[in-house]
Short mmCIF file of C-alpha atoms in Angstrom, two decimals:
data_model
loop_
_atom_site.label_atom_id
_atom_site.label_comp_id
_atom_site.label_asym_id
_atom_site.label_seq_id
_atom_site.Cartn_x
_atom_site.Cartn_y
_atom_site.Cartn_z
CA MET S 1 -6.89 19.25 -55.42
CA THR S 2 -7.13 22.95 -54.52
CA GLU S 3 -4.82 22.61 -51.45
CA GLN S 4 -2.36 20.46 -53.55
CA ILE S 5 -2.16 23.14 -56.19
CA ARG S 6 -1.71 25.85 -53.58
CA ASP S 7 1.11 23.89 -52.08
CA VAL S 8 2.82 23.45 -55.50
CA VAL S 9 2.55 27.18 -56.18
CA ASP S 10 4.07 27.93 -52.76
CA ARG S 11 6.96 25.57 -53.39
CA TYR S 12 7.45 26.73 -56.98
CA VAL S 13 7.81 30.41 -55.95
CA LYS S 14 10.11 29.51 -53.13
CA LEU S 15 12.30 27.30 -55.36
CA VAL S 16 12.52 29.85 -58.16
CA GLY S 17 14.05 32.12 -55.45
CA SER S 18 16.44 29.51 -54.01
CA GLY S 19 16.76 26.47 -56.26
CA PRO S 20 17.94 23.76 -56.74
CA THR S 21 16.86 23.59 -60.34
CA GLU S 22 16.17 19.93 -60.13
CA ALA S 23 13.46 20.54 -57.52
CA ILE S 24 11.75 22.93 -59.73
CA VAL S 25 11.96 20.45 -62.59
CA GLU S 26 10.40 17.79 -60.48
CA LEU S 27 7.23 19.93 -60.04
CA TYR S 28 6.63 19.46 -63.74
CA ALA S 29 5.31 16.28 -65.56
CA PRO S 30 7.83 14.79 -67.92
CA GLU S 31 5.96 16.11 -71.06
CA ALA S 32 5.12 19.54 -69.55
CA THR S 33 5.43 22.75 -71.45
CA VAL S 34 6.73 26.03 -70.35
CA GLU S 35 6.04 29.37 -72.13
CA ASP S 36 7.99 32.16 -70.22
CA PRO S 37 7.26 34.85 -71.25
CA VAL S 38 4.02 34.24 -73.16
CA GLY S 39 4.90 34.56 -76.81
CA ALA S 40 8.40 33.09 -76.37
CA PRO S 41 9.11 29.58 -77.87
CA VAL S 42 7.48 26.84 -75.89
CA ARG S 43 9.83 24.64 -74.07
CA HIS S 44 8.79 21.08 -73.93
CA GLY S 45 9.86 18.27 -71.57
CA HIS S 46 12.21 18.12 -68.53
CA ASP S 47 15.46 18.77 -70.41
CA ALA S 48 14.24 21.96 -72.02
CA ILE S 49 12.63 23.03 -68.69
CA ARG S 50 15.85 22.39 -66.76
CA GLU S 51 17.83 24.42 -69.22
CA PHE S 52 15.43 27.26 -68.67
CA TYR S 53 15.59 27.29 -64.87
CA ASP S 54 19.37 26.76 -64.86
CA ILE S 55 19.64 30.28 -66.19
CA LEU S 56 18.40 31.52 -62.82
CA ALA S 57 20.66 29.28 -60.81
CA PRO S 58 23.80 31.56 -60.63
CA LEU S 59 21.79 34.79 -60.01
CA ASP S 60 21.52 36.59 -56.69
CA ARG S 61 17.75 36.58 -56.44
CA GLU S 62 14.73 36.39 -54.11
CA THR S 63 10.99 35.77 -54.65
CA GLU S 64 7.78 36.41 -52.89
CA LEU S 65 4.27 35.07 -53.66
CA ARG S 66 1.46 37.53 -53.53
CA THR S 67 -0.66 35.27 -51.34
CA ASP S 68 -3.81 37.18 -52.11
CA SER S 69 -3.42 36.52 -55.77
CA VAL S 70 -3.50 32.73 -55.84
CA ARG S 71 -6.71 31.78 -57.77
CA VAL S 72 -7.42 27.98 -58.27
CA ALA S 73 -10.14 26.86 -60.63
CA GLY S 74 -10.38 23.14 -61.10
CA ASN S 75 -6.95 21.85 -62.09
CA GLU S 76 -5.65 25.29 -63.20
CA VAL S 77 -4.33 28.23 -61.24
CA ALA S 78 -3.17 31.84 -61.85
CA PHE S 79 -1.12 33.79 -59.38
CA GLN S 80 1.28 36.69 -59.19
CA PHE S 81 4.68 36.70 -57.60
CA THR S 82 7.65 39.05 -57.44
CA ILE S 83 11.17 38.22 -58.29
CA ILE S 84 14.06 40.48 -57.44
CA THR S 85 17.41 39.95 -59.04
CA ARG S 86 20.62 41.77 -58.24
CA VAL S 87 23.15 42.18 -60.99
CA GLY S 88 26.05 44.64 -61.22
CA GLY S 89 24.87 46.92 -58.61
CA GLN S 90 21.33 47.12 -59.87
CA ARG S 91 18.13 45.60 -58.71
CA PHE S 92 15.70 44.22 -61.20
CA THR S 93 12.07 43.79 -59.94
CA MET S 94 9.42 41.85 -61.85
CA SER S 95 5.99 40.64 -60.91
CA PRO S 96 4.67 38.18 -63.47
CA ILE S 97 1.39 36.51 -63.41
CA ASP S 98 1.83 32.81 -63.92
CA TYR S 99 -0.70 30.35 -65.25
CA MET S 100 -0.39 26.62 -64.53
CA GLU S 101 -2.33 23.52 -65.47
CA PHE S 102 -1.99 20.30 -63.44
CA ASP S 103 -2.52 16.60 -64.11
CA ASP S 104 -4.35 14.36 -61.65
CA SER S 105 -1.20 13.55 -59.72
CA GLY S 106 -0.56 17.31 -59.06
CA LYS S 107 2.33 17.75 -61.49
CA ILE S 108 2.43 20.91 -63.58
CA VAL S 109 1.75 20.02 -67.28
CA ARG S 110 1.61 23.61 -68.61
CA MET S 111 3.01 26.83 -67.49
CA ARG S 112 2.65 30.24 -69.08
CA ALA S 113 4.15 33.38 -67.57
CA PHE S 114 2.59 36.80 -68.40
CA TRP S 115 5.12 39.63 -68.28
CA SER S 116 7.06 41.83 -70.59
CA GLN S 117 10.29 44.03 -70.28
CA ASP S 118 7.94 46.96 -69.75
CA ASP S 119 7.00 45.54 -66.32
CA MET S 120 10.54 45.42 -65.07
CA ALA S 121 11.70 48.06 -62.57
CA ILE S 122 15.50 48.69 -62.63
CA GLU S 123 16.94 50.58 -59.61
CA PRO S 124 20.44 51.09 -58.26
CA GLU S 125 21.15 49.18 -55.06
CA MET W 1 -1.08 46.94 -79.00
CA THR W 2 0.04 46.93 -75.36
CA GLU W 3 -1.48 50.37 -74.67
CA GLN W 4 -4.65 49.44 -76.54
CA ILE W 5 -5.04 46.24 -74.37
CA ARG W 6 -4.29 48.15 -71.19
CA ASP W 7 -7.04 50.59 -72.16
CA VAL W 8 -9.55 47.78 -72.82
CA VAL W 9 -8.65 46.29 -69.39
CA ASP W 10 -9.28 49.62 -67.75
CA ARG W 11 -12.62 50.06 -69.48
CA TYR W 12 -13.65 46.50 -68.81
CA VAL W 13 -13.11 46.69 -65.14
CA LYS W 14 -14.85 50.12 -64.85
CA LEU W 15 -17.83 48.83 -66.85
CA VAL W 16 -18.15 45.66 -64.81
CA GLY W 17 -18.52 48.01 -61.85
CA SER W 18 -21.02 50.33 -63.47
CA GLY W 19 -22.49 48.94 -66.74
CA PRO W 20 -24.09 49.43 -69.12
CA THR W 21 -24.01 45.78 -70.19
CA GLU W 22 -23.99 46.73 -73.84
CA ALA W 23 -20.77 48.55 -73.43
CA ILE W 24 -19.14 45.51 -71.94
CA VAL W 25 -20.44 43.30 -74.81
CA GLU W 26 -18.99 45.79 -77.30
CA LEU W 27 -15.48 45.08 -75.93
CA TYR W 28 -15.90 41.54 -77.22
CA ALA W 29 -15.53 40.29 -80.82
CA PRO W 30 -18.85 38.74 -82.05
CA GLU W 31 -17.62 35.14 -81.88
CA ALA W 32 -15.81 35.63 -78.51
CA THR W 33 -15.94 33.08 -75.65
CA VAL W 34 -16.27 33.71 -71.94
CA GLU W 35 -15.47 31.10 -69.24
CA ASP W 36 -16.22 32.60 -65.89
CA PRO W 37 -15.25 31.01 -63.64
CA VAL W 38 -12.78 28.69 -65.33
CA GLY W 39 -14.50 25.32 -65.43
CA ALA W 40 -17.95 26.71 -65.96
CA PRO W 41 -19.60 26.19 -69.41
CA VAL W 42 -18.05 28.42 -72.02
CA ARG W 43 -20.41 31.20 -73.26
CA HIS W 44 -19.98 31.78 -77.01
CA GLY W 45 -20.98 34.94 -78.88
CA HIS W 46 -22.57 38.29 -78.01
CA ASP W 47 -25.95 37.01 -76.96
CA ALA W 48 -24.63 34.47 -74.45
CA ILE W 49 -22.09 37.12 -73.26
CA ARG W 50 -24.80 39.80 -72.80
CA GLU W 51 -26.87 37.35 -70.80
CA PHE W 52 -23.90 36.70 -68.50
CA TYR W 53 -23.13 40.39 -67.77
CA ASP W 54 -26.93 41.17 -67.42
CA ILE W 55 -26.80 39.20 -64.18
CA LEU W 56 -24.56 41.90 -62.75
CA ALA W 57 -26.71 44.87 -64.02
CA PRO W 58 -29.13 45.10 -61.04
CA LEU W 59 -26.58 44.53 -58.39
CA ASP W 60 -25.09 47.28 -56.09
CA ARG W 61 -21.46 46.86 -56.93
CA GLU W 62 -18.12 48.44 -57.37
CA THR W 63 -14.79 47.39 -59.01
CA GLU W 64 -11.17 48.38 -58.76
CA LEU W 65 -8.31 47.26 -61.01
CA ARG W 66 -5.05 46.20 -59.35
CA THR W 67 -3.04 48.40 -61.56
CA ASP W 68 0.25 46.74 -60.59
CA SER W 69 -1.18 43.40 -61.79
CA VAL W 70 -1.82 44.20 -65.52
CA ARG W 71 0.62 41.90 -67.49
CA VAL W 72 0.37 42.16 -71.23
CA ALA W 73 2.27 39.63 -73.41
CA GLY W 74 1.66 40.01 -77.17
CA ASN W 75 -2.07 39.94 -77.73
CA GLU W 76 -2.91 38.42 -74.38
CA VAL W 77 -3.17 39.84 -70.87
CA ALA W 78 -3.69 38.66 -67.29
CA PHE W 79 -4.76 40.98 -64.49
CA GLN W 80 -6.45 40.97 -61.09
CA PHE W 81 -9.21 43.17 -60.01
CA THR W 82 -11.67 43.43 -57.07
CA ILE W 83 -15.37 43.38 -57.26
CA ILE W 84 -17.52 44.21 -54.19
CA THR W 85 -21.19 43.40 -54.27
CA ARG W 86 -23.66 44.41 -51.69
CA VAL W 87 -26.75 42.26 -51.08
CA GLY W 88 -29.00 41.95 -48.08
CA GLY W 89 -26.78 43.74 -45.68
CA GLN W 90 -23.78 41.79 -46.61
CA ARG W 91 -20.67 42.73 -48.61
CA PHE W 92 -19.22 40.10 -50.94
CA THR W 93 -15.58 40.76 -52.00
CA MET W 94 -13.90 38.81 -54.79
CA SER W 95 -10.60 39.42 -56.53
CA PRO W 96 -10.38 37.21 -59.68
CA ILE W 97 -7.45 36.95 -62.01
CA ASP W 98 -8.85 37.37 -65.59
CA TYR W 99 -7.14 36.27 -68.75
CA MET W 100 -7.98 37.79 -72.09
CA GLU W 101 -6.89 37.23 -75.68
CA PHE W 102 -7.42 39.96 -78.29
CA ASP W 103 -7.83 40.09 -82.11
CA ASP W 104 -5.84 42.46 -84.23
CA SER W 105 -8.58 45.15 -83.86
CA GLY W 106 -8.31 45.15 -80.10
CA LYS W 107 -11.51 43.24 -79.35
CA ILE W 108 -11.58 40.46 -76.76
CA VAL W 109 -11.82 37.10 -78.40
CA ARG W 110 -11.47 34.98 -75.30
CA MET W 111 -11.93 35.60 -71.58
CA ARG W 112 -11.22 33.11 -68.73
CA ALA W 113 -11.74 34.26 -65.06
CA PHE W 114 -9.81 32.45 -62.39
CA TRP W 115 -11.57 32.36 -59.07
CA SER W 116 -13.62 30.01 -56.84
CA GLN W 117 -16.17 30.39 -54.00
CA ASP W 118 -13.26 29.85 -51.54
CA ASP W 119 -11.78 33.17 -52.57
CA MET W 120 -14.93 35.16 -51.68
CA ALA W 121 -15.04 37.11 -48.40
CA ILE W 122 -18.49 37.74 -46.92
CA GLU W 123 -18.87 40.43 -44.28
CA PRO W 124 -21.75 42.30 -42.71
CA GLU W 125 -21.99 45.89 -43.88
#
């Protein structure tokens, strides 16, 4: 299970940086929940999750997993990754810590992303 | 609240590296729970929490917070830190991701530590 979870984390971070949205949605179980950031309304199910990741789709973005941050414990994982978005001549850099819980088939059933606006760096390109 | 949580995280990591145990216990609310690592039996209340941290007390150890990992969201936080323990001529290095939830007074009410034996590096001194 540990290797399977690591593999999903790898794919998740790559797909958040590249899409397509549908491939991200497929990493989730149909009844999964997403809370991103923690404290925001919880999105429930594939449709709500698709809507969330579709926001990223048109953005010029890249992601990188901090490979020395991936910590699997049973069917849960926490890890940190960086997402850089470029909009209007500015570069927005964020490094959330994501938490995920998995079902026995290796699908994500719960995701919670820890970050706040305070953690975002904004620089001119 | 964000600054208060960051301050507790700083103090927590320093105290895990230096003790005394009682100062760690005081960061927790009386009815707090500790699950370290995630999947282990949950320890409940100051006495069980004291017993847990007392295991560290006699060890030659040091800790360092990854300051660029501290992610506060509302009254919750996730962060990564490194703990190095020296036993019998060997150095054990671990970098868990810890999750904490806080009450309104800034005491930890829940802690879950994400790591597994796979994440431990063992080297000769």
